[in-house]
Amino acid sequence: MTVLKIARIISLLLFFILLFYATFPLVSLIPVDIFLRLDPLIFAVTLSGSRTVIPLLLPAVIILLLTLVLGRFFCSAICPLGTTIDIADRMIPQGNPEHDPGKKRARTHLVRVKYLLLIFLLAAAASGISLILVFSPMALATRLYGTLIMPVFFLVAGGALDLIRPLTWEFDITTLAYASIDVPRFALTWVTVLVTGAILGCALIAPRFWCRYLCPAGAIFAVFSRRPLIRRTVSEGCTRCGLCQELCPMDAIGEDPRDTVYSECSGCRVCAGVCPERVISFPLRGRTGKKAAQEFSAGRRGLLAAAGAGISAGLIARTDLGYRTGTDEPGEVHHPALIRPPGAIPENEFLLRCVRCGICMKACPTNTLQPTWFEAGLAGMMSPVIRPRRGPCEPPCAVCGHVCPTGAIRTLNPEEKICAKVGTAYILRHKCLAWEFDQPCLICEEVCPYGAIELRTVDGIPVTVPFVDEKKCTGCGYCEYYCPVQAGSAVVVEPMDEIRLSLGSYCETARERGFIFDEKDGLVRLPEDGHRDTKIPESDGGLPPGFTE
């Protein structure tokens, strides 16, 4: 096994481990979003859109500097999507048309597509819309494994645990006997399946088709690796057998086997491994036997067309009904289901920074963060929203901000997290058991962490009924999640009075607006280890809330 293969395996395992540990409470010594921070496409698009250098993404600059020396090493040794594509390539049936010289020459012109896509994405971001969700290899890999593969794995593991549970009782293995595995569920998984399935399915056309022709991050690496210090070298003993040309996964070898298109070479060493004469090496400051193979240019017209298309996409997005103008004037349409995570910066800036990687959704311990469809228009597709009916937002948890690689969700301490109001709950009286059906129910009042719901007596109703104090409500969704009414809760959270800040203190802003967010008596905040104290508070001898003499 070569050093490169070992590095690839270690990199993929580290990616899996960090993704697994992306949850509350965070215990990883390495930032769980480090792979996302290494993606130069995320750095470039967020820089173009926000006009701000995001310090969290500076590791991508280090990768680009290393690319000047090592070439496109990231593509062959680090990128988890590239490794996944390699696995798919090995599974394709024999006899694919990759070795057909005519078709191979026809595909050569596709190399420029990734450059055009890069310009399109940068121009679109500069004009107001980020379309990186289907083009960033790191975001795609994170969403694939975090919101699709891992839930399936947990489902299978849970089924296996159920199968062996009788044996655990037989052999008195109580740890497994009482163990359970929660399976997260996510909306729009079919989008992830279609996008990644199409990328992996391109292996039927050519090995690493995505990496060769479509990956905009690969285009950035290609620009920085036109003359790497470590490069492919072919000595005079070459017999021009063409085996390296046929098996090169990146199609980076010219018509003469001694020539190399350095911008396309990932340094995978496949050519060196298959060379029967052992004349191929990758020394420092290597030189080819002849001049380097001709680089491909996207062409001035193509680049201008791509830039124009990107600008047009941004302008069209700004005419969408869901686009936020940043004012509260009449005519602004805010979708009632668009409840952003606590700490999410103002909407338009949020959408420009969010890369739809899904790591915040994977990390959410209650599975309340879900991808949205068109509630925020095309610009907001696959961005995270809170679905209170799926799960509440835990008061002590701010893991979504801690794992966000771009700062679209701010990192908050526990005090600031509580003040980051995401919405306000209100009662649907026509569905409420107490209001409409005269049935005693106090669940929403009992579960509210902030005492924002109180029960009162109302003339004509034999039981106490709930009222929401909007000055105390943070929109956490406990009431909606636990409401026993089926087919839609009788208490609903909407993003009314949400607090969205790019800078500044949430608590100071909340106080200025007259909000009072205090956890009610008897509720114990979760400590940093994530375990709640189970001690029952002492009773004052009175009746529970909602009961009358």
Coordinates of C-alpha atoms in Angstrom, one line a residue:
M1 CA 0.0 0.0 0.0
T2 CA 1.4 3.4 -1.1
V3 CA 1.9 6.4 1.2
L4 CA -0.8 8.2 -0.8
K5 CA -3.4 5.4 -0.3
I6 CA -2.6 5.4 3.5
A7 CA -3.1 9.2 3.5
R8 CA -6.4 8.9 1.7
I9 CA -7.7 6.2 4.1
I10 CA -6.6 8.3 7.2
S11 CA -8.2 11.4 5.7
L12 CA -11.5 9.6 5.1
L13 CA -11.5 8.0 8.5
L14 CA -10.8 11.4 10.1
F15 CA -13.6 12.9 8.1
F16 CA -16.0 10.2 9.4
I17 CA -14.8 10.6 13.0
L18 CA -15.2 14.3 13.1
L19 CA -18.6 14.2 11.5
F20 CA -19.7 11.6 14.0
Y21 CA -18.6 13.8 16.9
A22 CA -20.3 16.8 15.4
T23 CA -23.1 16.8 18.1
F24 CA -23.9 18.2 21.5
P25 CA -21.8 18.4 23.6
L26 CA -18.8 18.9 21.4
V27 CA -15.9 16.8 22.7
S28 CA -13.5 16.8 19.6
L29 CA -10.1 18.4 20.1
I30 CA -10.0 19.1 16.3
P31 CA -12.7 21.4 14.9
V32 CA -15.3 19.1 13.5
D33 CA -15.8 21.4 10.5
I34 CA -12.1 21.5 9.6
F35 CA -12.7 19.8 6.3
L36 CA -15.2 22.4 5.3
R37 CA -12.7 25.1 6.2
L38 CA -10.2 23.6 3.8
D39 CA -12.4 24.0 0.7
P40 CA -11.1 27.0 -1.4
L41 CA -14.5 27.2 -3.2
I42 CA -16.3 27.9 0.1
F43 CA -13.6 30.6 0.8
A44 CA -13.9 32.2 -2.6
V45 CA -17.7 32.2 -2.9
T46 CA -18.3 33.5 0.7
L47 CA -15.6 36.2 0.1
S48 CA -17.3 37.2 -3.2
G49 CA -20.7 37.3 -1.6
S50 CA -20.0 38.9 1.8
R51 CA -17.0 41.0 0.7
T52 CA -15.4 39.9 4.0
V53 CA -12.5 37.6 4.7
I54 CA -13.9 35.0 7.2
P55 CA -11.1 34.0 9.6
L56 CA -12.6 30.5 10.0
L57 CA -11.9 29.8 6.3
L58 CA -8.3 30.8 6.3
P59 CA -7.1 27.2 6.3
A60 CA -8.2 27.1 2.7
V61 CA -5.5 29.7 1.9
I62 CA -2.9 27.3 3.5
I63 CA -4.1 24.5 1.2
L64 CA -3.8 26.8 -1.8
L65 CA -0.2 27.7 -0.8
L66 CA 0.6 24.0 -0.5
T67 CA -0.9 23.4 -3.9
L68 CA 1.8 25.6 -5.4
V69 CA 4.3 23.1 -4.2
L70 CA 2.5 19.7 -4.3
G71 CA 0.0 20.3 -7.1
R72 CA -3.6 19.1 -6.7
F73 CA -2.8 16.9 -3.7
F74 CA -6.0 17.8 -2.0
C75 CA -8.0 16.1 -4.8
S76 CA -6.1 12.8 -4.5
A77 CA -5.3 12.6 -0.8
I78 CA -7.8 14.7 1.3
C79 CA -11.1 15.3 -0.5
P80 CA -13.7 12.8 0.9
L81 CA -15.9 13.3 -2.2
G82 CA -13.0 12.4 -4.4
T83 CA -12.3 9.2 -2.5
T84 CA -16.0 8.4 -2.7
I85 CA -15.9 8.9 -6.4
D86 CA -12.8 6.6 -6.6
I87 CA -14.8 3.9 -4.9
A88 CA -17.7 4.4 -7.4
D89 CA -15.2 4.2 -10.2
R90 CA -14.0 0.8 -9.1
M91 CA -17.6 -0.5 -9.0
I92 CA -18.4 0.5 -12.6
P93 CA -18.7 -2.4 -15.1
Q94 CA -15.8 -3.3 -17.3
G95 CA -15.8 -2.0 -20.9
N96 CA -16.8 1.6 -20.3
P97 CA -15.9 3.9 -23.2
E98 CA -13.0 5.6 -21.4
H99 CA -10.4 4.1 -23.6
D100 CA -12.1 5.1 -26.9
P101 CA -9.7 7.7 -28.4
G102 CA -12.4 9.5 -30.3
K103 CA -14.7 9.9 -27.3
K104 CA -11.7 10.8 -25.1
R105 CA -10.7 13.7 -27.5
A106 CA -14.3 14.9 -27.5
R107 CA -14.4 15.0 -23.7
T108 CA -11.2 17.0 -23.6
H109 CA -13.1 20.2 -24.3
L110 CA -15.2 19.6 -21.2
V111 CA -12.2 20.6 -19.1
R112 CA -13.2 24.3 -19.5
V113 CA -16.7 23.7 -17.9
K114 CA -15.4 23.7 -14.4
Y115 CA -13.8 27.1 -15.0
L116 CA -17.0 28.5 -16.4
L117 CA -18.9 27.1 -13.3
L118 CA -16.4 28.8 -11.0
I119 CA -16.9 32.2 -12.7
F120 CA -20.6 31.7 -12.7
L121 CA -20.7 31.0 -8.9
L122 CA -18.4 33.9 -8.1
A123 CA -20.5 36.3 -10.2
A124 CA -23.7 35.0 -8.7
A125 CA -22.5 35.4 -5.2
A126 CA -21.2 39.0 -5.9
S127 CA -24.7 39.9 -7.2
G128 CA -26.6 38.4 -4.3
I129 CA -27.1 34.7 -4.5
S130 CA -25.0 31.7 -3.4
L131 CA -25.5 28.6 -5.5
I132 CA -22.7 26.6 -4.0
L133 CA -25.0 23.9 -2.5
V134 CA -24.5 21.5 -5.5
F135 CA -20.9 22.4 -6.3
S136 CA -18.8 22.5 -3.2
P137 CA -17.2 19.0 -2.9
M138 CA -16.8 19.4 0.9
A139 CA -20.4 20.6 1.4
L140 CA -21.7 17.7 -0.8
A141 CA -19.7 15.1 1.1
T142 CA -20.7 16.4 4.5
R143 CA -24.4 16.5 3.5
L144 CA -24.1 13.0 1.9
Y145 CA -22.6 11.3 4.9
G146 CA -24.1 13.4 7.7
T147 CA -27.7 13.6 6.6
L148 CA -28.0 10.4 4.5
I149 CA -25.4 7.7 5.1
M150 CA -25.2 8.1 8.9
P151 CA -29.0 8.0 9.5
V152 CA -29.1 4.8 7.4
F153 CA -26.2 3.4 9.4
F154 CA -27.9 4.2 12.7
L155 CA -31.2 2.6 11.4
V156 CA -29.3 -0.6 10.5
A157 CA -27.4 -0.6 13.7
G158 CA -30.7 -0.2 15.7
G159 CA -32.2 -3.1 13.8
A160 CA -29.2 -5.3 14.6
L161 CA -29.4 -4.3 18.2
D162 CA -33.1 -5.3 18.3
L163 CA -32.1 -8.7 16.8
I164 CA -29.5 -9.5 19.4
R165 CA -31.5 -8.0 22.4
P166 CA -32.9 -11.5 23.4
L167 CA -29.3 -12.7 23.7
T168 CA -28.4 -9.7 25.9
W169 CA -31.0 -10.8 28.4
E170 CA -29.9 -14.4 28.2
F171 CA -26.3 -13.5 29.0
D172 CA -27.1 -10.6 31.3
I173 CA -25.5 -7.9 29.2
T174 CA -27.6 -5.1 30.6
T175 CA -25.7 -2.4 28.8
L176 CA -26.9 -3.6 25.5
A177 CA -30.2 -4.8 26.8
Y178 CA -31.3 -1.3 27.6
A179 CA -29.4 0.5 24.8
S180 CA -31.2 2.3 22.1
I181 CA -30.1 4.2 19.0
D182 CA -31.9 7.3 17.9
V183 CA -32.3 7.6 14.2
P184 CA -32.3 11.2 12.9
R185 CA -34.6 11.9 10.0
F186 CA -34.2 14.7 7.5
A187 CA -36.4 16.2 4.8
L188 CA -35.4 16.4 1.2
T189 CA -33.1 13.4 1.3
W190 CA -34.1 12.7 -2.3
V191 CA -32.3 15.9 -3.4
T192 CA -29.1 14.6 -1.8
V193 CA -29.6 11.2 -3.4
L194 CA -30.2 12.7 -6.9
V195 CA -27.3 15.1 -6.8
T196 CA -24.7 12.8 -5.4
G197 CA -26.1 9.9 -7.4
A198 CA -25.6 11.9 -10.6
I199 CA -22.0 12.7 -9.6
L200 CA -21.1 9.1 -8.8
G201 CA -23.0 7.8 -11.8
C202 CA -20.8 9.9 -14.1
A203 CA -18.2 7.1 -13.5
L204 CA -20.1 5.3 -16.3
I205 CA -18.8 8.0 -18.6
A206 CA -15.2 8.4 -17.4
P207 CA -13.3 7.9 -14.2
R208 CA -13.4 11.0 -11.9
F209 CA -15.7 12.7 -14.4
W210 CA -16.8 15.2 -11.7
C211 CA -13.2 16.0 -10.7
R212 CA -12.1 16.4 -14.3
Y213 CA -14.8 18.5 -15.8
L214 CA -17.3 19.9 -13.3
C215 CA -15.8 20.6 -9.9
P216 CA -15.3 24.4 -9.4
A217 CA -13.0 23.8 -6.5
G218 CA -10.9 21.7 -8.8
A219 CA -10.7 24.7 -11.1
I220 CA -9.2 26.8 -8.3
F221 CA -6.7 24.0 -7.6
A222 CA -5.9 23.8 -11.3
V223 CA -5.1 27.5 -11.4
F224 CA -2.7 27.2 -8.5
S225 CA -1.0 24.0 -9.8
R226 CA 0.0 25.0 -13.3
R227 CA 3.7 24.7 -12.3
P228 CA 4.0 22.8 -9.0
L229 CA 7.4 22.2 -7.5
I230 CA 6.7 18.5 -7.3
R231 CA 5.6 17.3 -10.7
R232 CA 5.4 14.2 -12.9
T233 CA 8.7 13.4 -14.6
V234 CA 9.3 10.8 -17.3
S235 CA 12.8 9.7 -18.0
E236 CA 14.3 8.7 -21.4
G237 CA 13.5 5.1 -21.0
C238 CA 9.9 5.6 -21.9
T239 CA 8.7 3.3 -24.7
R240 CA 5.5 5.2 -25.3
C241 CA 3.3 2.2 -24.6
G242 CA 0.4 4.5 -23.6
L243 CA -0.6 2.5 -20.6
C244 CA -0.3 5.6 -18.3
Q245 CA -2.5 7.6 -20.7
E246 CA -5.2 5.0 -20.6
L247 CA -5.3 4.6 -16.9
C248 CA -4.8 8.2 -15.8
P249 CA -8.0 9.0 -13.7
M250 CA -7.7 12.7 -14.4
D251 CA -6.8 12.5 -18.1
A252 CA -3.8 14.7 -17.4
I253 CA -1.3 13.0 -19.8
G254 CA -0.9 14.6 -23.2
E255 CA -0.7 12.8 -26.6
D256 CA 2.9 12.2 -25.9
P257 CA 3.1 10.1 -22.7
R258 CA 6.0 12.1 -21.5
D259 CA 3.9 15.3 -21.4
T260 CA 1.7 16.3 -18.5
V261 CA -1.1 18.8 -18.1
Y262 CA 0.0 19.8 -14.6
S263 CA -3.2 21.7 -13.8
E264 CA -5.1 18.5 -14.2
C265 CA -2.7 16.1 -12.6
S266 CA -3.7 15.2 -9.0
G267 CA -0.4 13.5 -8.2
C268 CA -2.2 10.2 -7.6
R269 CA 0.8 8.2 -8.9
V270 CA -1.3 5.7 -10.8
C271 CA 0.9 6.2 -13.9
A272 CA 4.0 5.5 -11.8
G273 CA 2.4 2.3 -10.5
V274 CA 1.4 0.9 -13.9
C275 CA 4.5 1.9 -15.9
P276 CA 6.2 -1.3 -17.0
E277 CA 9.6 0.5 -17.4
R278 CA 9.4 2.3 -14.1
V279 CA 10.5 5.5 -15.7
I280 CA 7.8 7.8 -14.1
S281 CA 8.6 9.6 -10.8
F282 CA 7.5 12.7 -8.9
P283 CA 10.7 14.5 -7.7
L284 CA 11.0 18.0 -6.4
R285 CA 11.4 20.5 -9.2
G286 CA 10.9 17.7 -11.7
R287 CA 11.1 18.3 -15.4
T288 CA 9.4 16.4 -18.2
G289 CA 11.3 15.0 -21.1
K290 CA 9.5 17.5 -23.3
K291 CA 7.6 20.7 -22.7
A292 CA 4.5 20.5 -20.6
A293 CA 1.3 19.6 -22.5
Q294 CA -0.8 22.5 -23.6
E295 CA -3.2 23.9 -21.0
F296 CA -6.8 24.4 -21.9
S297 CA -8.4 27.8 -21.8
A298 CA -12.0 28.6 -21.1
G299 CA -11.9 31.4 -23.6
R300 CA -12.7 35.1 -23.1
R301 CA -16.2 34.8 -24.5
G302 CA -17.0 31.8 -22.3
L303 CA -15.8 33.5 -19.2
L304 CA -17.8 36.6 -20.0
A305 CA -20.9 34.5 -20.7
A306 CA -20.5 32.7 -17.4
A307 CA -20.1 36.0 -15.5
G308 CA -23.1 37.4 -17.2
A309 CA -25.2 34.3 -16.3
G310 CA -24.1 34.5 -12.7
I311 CA -25.0 38.2 -12.4
S312 CA -28.3 37.5 -14.1
A313 CA -29.0 34.7 -11.6
G314 CA -28.3 37.1 -8.7
L315 CA -30.6 39.8 -10.1
I316 CA -33.4 37.3 -10.7
A317 CA -33.0 36.1 -7.1
R318 CA -33.4 39.6 -5.8
T319 CA -36.8 39.9 -7.5
D320 CA -38.1 36.7 -5.8
L321 CA -41.0 37.3 -3.5
G322 CA -39.2 35.8 -0.5
Y323 CA -36.1 38.1 -0.9
R324 CA -35.5 40.2 2.2
T325 CA -34.9 43.9 1.5
G326 CA -33.9 44.5 5.1
T327 CA -36.8 46.8 5.9
D328 CA -40.1 46.3 7.8
E329 CA -42.2 48.2 5.2
P330 CA -45.5 46.8 4.1
G331 CA -45.2 44.3 1.3
E332 CA -42.4 42.2 2.9
V333 CA -43.5 38.5 2.7
H334 CA -42.0 36.4 5.4
H335 CA -42.8 32.7 5.3
P336 CA -44.2 31.5 8.6
A337 CA -42.2 28.3 8.6
L338 CA -38.8 30.1 8.0
I339 CA -37.5 29.8 11.6
R340 CA -33.7 30.1 11.4
P341 CA -31.4 28.6 14.0
P342 CA -30.5 30.7 17.1
G343 CA -27.5 32.9 16.2
A344 CA -28.4 33.1 12.5
I345 CA -27.2 36.4 11.0
P346 CA -29.7 38.6 9.0
E347 CA -31.3 36.7 6.2
N348 CA -29.6 37.9 3.1
E349 CA -26.2 37.8 4.6
F350 CA -27.1 34.4 6.1
L351 CA -28.0 33.0 2.7
L352 CA -24.7 34.3 1.1
R353 CA -22.6 32.6 3.8
C354 CA -24.5 29.4 4.3
V355 CA -23.1 26.7 2.0
R356 CA -25.8 24.1 2.7
C357 CA -23.3 21.6 4.0
G358 CA -25.9 20.3 6.6
I359 CA -23.3 19.9 9.4
C360 CA -25.5 22.0 11.7
M361 CA -28.5 19.7 11.0
K362 CA -26.4 16.6 11.7
A363 CA -25.1 18.1 14.9
C364 CA -28.5 19.2 16.3
P365 CA -29.3 16.8 19.2
T366 CA -33.1 17.1 18.8
N367 CA -33.1 16.8 15.0
T368 CA -35.2 20.0 14.8
L369 CA -32.9 21.6 12.2
Q370 CA -34.1 20.5 8.7
P371 CA -33.3 21.6 5.2
T372 CA -35.9 24.0 3.6
W373 CA -37.2 23.8 0.1
F374 CA -38.5 27.1 -1.5
E375 CA -39.8 28.9 1.6
A376 CA -37.0 31.4 1.2
G377 CA -37.0 31.2 -2.6
L378 CA -34.3 29.6 -4.8
A379 CA -31.6 31.5 -2.8
G380 CA -32.6 29.7 0.4
M381 CA -33.0 26.1 -0.9
M382 CA -31.5 23.5 1.4
S383 CA -30.7 26.0 4.1
P384 CA -31.4 25.1 7.7
V385 CA -34.7 25.9 9.5
I386 CA -36.2 24.9 12.8
R387 CA -39.1 22.5 12.6
P388 CA -40.5 22.6 16.2
R389 CA -42.9 19.7 15.5
R390 CA -39.9 17.5 14.9
G391 CA -38.0 18.6 18.0
P392 CA -37.5 21.6 20.3
C393 CA -34.4 23.8 20.5
E394 CA -32.7 22.9 23.8
P395 CA -32.0 26.1 25.9
P396 CA -28.3 25.2 26.7
C397 CA -27.4 24.0 23.2
A398 CA -25.7 26.2 20.7
V399 CA -23.9 23.5 18.8
C400 CA -25.1 24.7 15.4
G401 CA -23.1 27.9 15.7
H402 CA -20.1 26.1 16.9
V403 CA -19.9 23.8 13.9
C404 CA -20.8 26.3 11.2
P405 CA -17.7 26.8 9.1
T406 CA -18.6 30.2 7.6
G407 CA -20.2 32.1 10.5
A408 CA -23.7 32.1 9.0
I409 CA -24.7 31.0 12.5
R410 CA -22.8 32.8 15.2
T411 CA -21.0 31.0 18.0
L412 CA -23.0 31.8 21.2
N413 CA -22.3 31.2 24.9
P414 CA -25.2 29.9 26.9
E415 CA -26.4 33.3 28.1
E416 CA -26.4 34.8 24.6
K417 CA -28.0 31.6 23.2
I418 CA -31.1 32.1 25.5
C419 CA -31.5 35.7 24.3
A420 CA -31.2 34.7 20.6
K421 CA -35.0 34.7 20.0
V422 CA -35.9 32.7 16.9
G423 CA -39.7 33.3 17.0
T424 CA -42.9 33.5 19.0
A425 CA -45.5 30.9 19.9
Y426 CA -49.2 31.5 19.6
I427 CA -52.3 29.4 20.4
L428 CA -54.6 28.1 17.7
R429 CA -57.7 28.2 19.8
H430 CA -59.9 26.4 17.4
K431 CA -57.6 23.3 17.8
C432 CA -56.7 23.6 21.5
L433 CA -58.1 20.9 23.8
A434 CA -58.8 23.5 26.5
W435 CA -60.0 26.4 24.4
E436 CA -62.1 24.4 21.9
F437 CA -63.1 21.1 23.5
D438 CA -63.2 22.1 27.2
Q439 CA -60.7 19.4 28.1
P440 CA -58.2 20.0 30.9
C441 CA -54.6 20.2 29.4
L442 CA -51.6 21.9 30.8
I443 CA -48.8 20.3 28.7
C444 CA -47.6 23.5 27.0
E445 CA -47.4 25.4 30.3
E446 CA -45.5 22.5 32.0
V447 CA -42.9 22.1 29.3
C448 CA -42.1 25.7 28.5
P449 CA -38.6 26.4 29.8
Y450 CA -39.1 30.1 30.2
G451 CA -42.5 30.3 31.8
A452 CA -43.9 32.1 28.7
I453 CA -47.2 30.2 28.8
E454 CA -49.6 30.7 31.7
L455 CA -53.0 29.1 32.4
R456 CA -55.9 31.4 33.2
T457 CA -59.6 31.0 33.9
V458 CA -61.9 32.5 31.3
D459 CA -65.7 33.0 31.6
G460 CA -67.7 30.4 29.8
I461 CA -64.9 27.8 29.8
P462 CA -64.9 25.2 32.6
V463 CA -61.1 24.6 32.5
T464 CA -58.1 26.8 32.5
V465 CA -56.8 27.8 29.1
P466 CA -53.2 28.8 27.9
F467 CA -52.0 32.3 27.1
V468 CA -48.6 33.1 25.6
D469 CA -46.5 36.0 27.0
E470 CA -44.6 37.0 23.9
K471 CA -42.1 39.0 26.0
K472 CA -40.9 35.8 27.6
C473 CA -41.1 33.5 24.6
T474 CA -37.9 32.7 22.7
G475 CA -39.5 30.4 20.1
C476 CA -37.8 27.3 21.4
G477 CA -40.7 25.1 20.2
Y478 CA -41.1 23.0 23.4
C479 CA -44.8 23.8 23.4
E480 CA -45.3 22.8 19.7
Y481 CA -43.3 19.7 20.0
Y482 CA -45.2 18.3 23.1
C483 CA -48.7 19.5 22.1
P484 CA -50.8 16.3 22.1
V485 CA -53.1 17.6 19.3
Q486 CA -52.4 15.6 16.1
A487 CA -52.3 16.6 12.4
G488 CA -50.8 19.9 13.4
S489 CA -50.1 21.3 16.8
A490 CA -52.5 23.6 18.6
V491 CA -49.6 25.9 19.5
V492 CA -47.4 27.0 16.7
V493 CA -44.1 28.9 16.5
E494 CA -43.5 31.5 13.8
P495 CA -40.5 33.8 13.3
M496 CA -42.3 36.8 14.8
D497 CA -40.0 39.2 16.7
E498 CA -36.9 37.1 15.9
I499 CA -33.6 38.7 16.7
R500 CA -31.0 38.4 13.9
L501 CA -27.7 40.2 14.5
S502 CA -24.4 40.2 12.5
L503 CA -22.6 41.8 15.5
G504 CA -23.4 42.8 19.0
S505 CA -25.1 41.3 22.0
Y506 CA -28.3 39.4 21.8
C507 CA -29.0 40.0 25.5
E508 CA -28.6 43.7 25.2
T509 CA -30.8 43.8 22.1
A510 CA -33.5 41.7 23.9
R511 CA -33.5 44.0 26.9
E512 CA -33.8 47.0 24.6
R513 CA -36.9 45.4 23.0
G514 CA -38.4 44.6 26.3
F515 CA -38.0 40.8 26.3
I516 CA -37.4 38.9 29.5
F517 CA -35.8 35.5 29.0
D518 CA -35.4 33.7 32.3
E519 CA -35.6 30.0 32.8
K520 CA -38.6 29.3 35.1
D521 CA -38.2 28.0 38.7
G522 CA -37.5 24.3 39.0
L523 CA -35.9 24.0 35.5
V524 CA -32.3 23.0 35.8
R525 CA -30.0 24.0 32.9
L526 CA -28.1 21.2 31.2
P527 CA -24.4 21.2 32.3
E528 CA -21.7 21.1 29.7
D529 CA -21.6 17.3 29.7
G530 CA -25.1 17.2 28.4
H531 CA -26.7 15.3 31.3
R532 CA -29.6 16.7 33.3
D533 CA -29.8 16.5 37.1
T534 CA -32.7 14.2 37.9
K535 CA -33.3 15.5 41.4
I536 CA -37.0 16.3 41.9
P537 CA -37.5 19.9 43.3
E538 CA -39.3 20.1 46.6
S539 CA -43.1 20.8 46.5
D540 CA -44.6 23.9 48.2
G541 CA -47.6 21.9 49.1
G542 CA -49.9 23.6 46.7
L543 CA -51.8 22.3 43.6
P544 CA -49.9 22.0 40.3
P545 CA -50.4 24.8 37.8
G546 CA -53.7 24.5 35.9
F547 CA -55.6 22.9 38.8
T548 CA -58.2 24.7 40.9
E549 CA -60.0 23.8 44.1

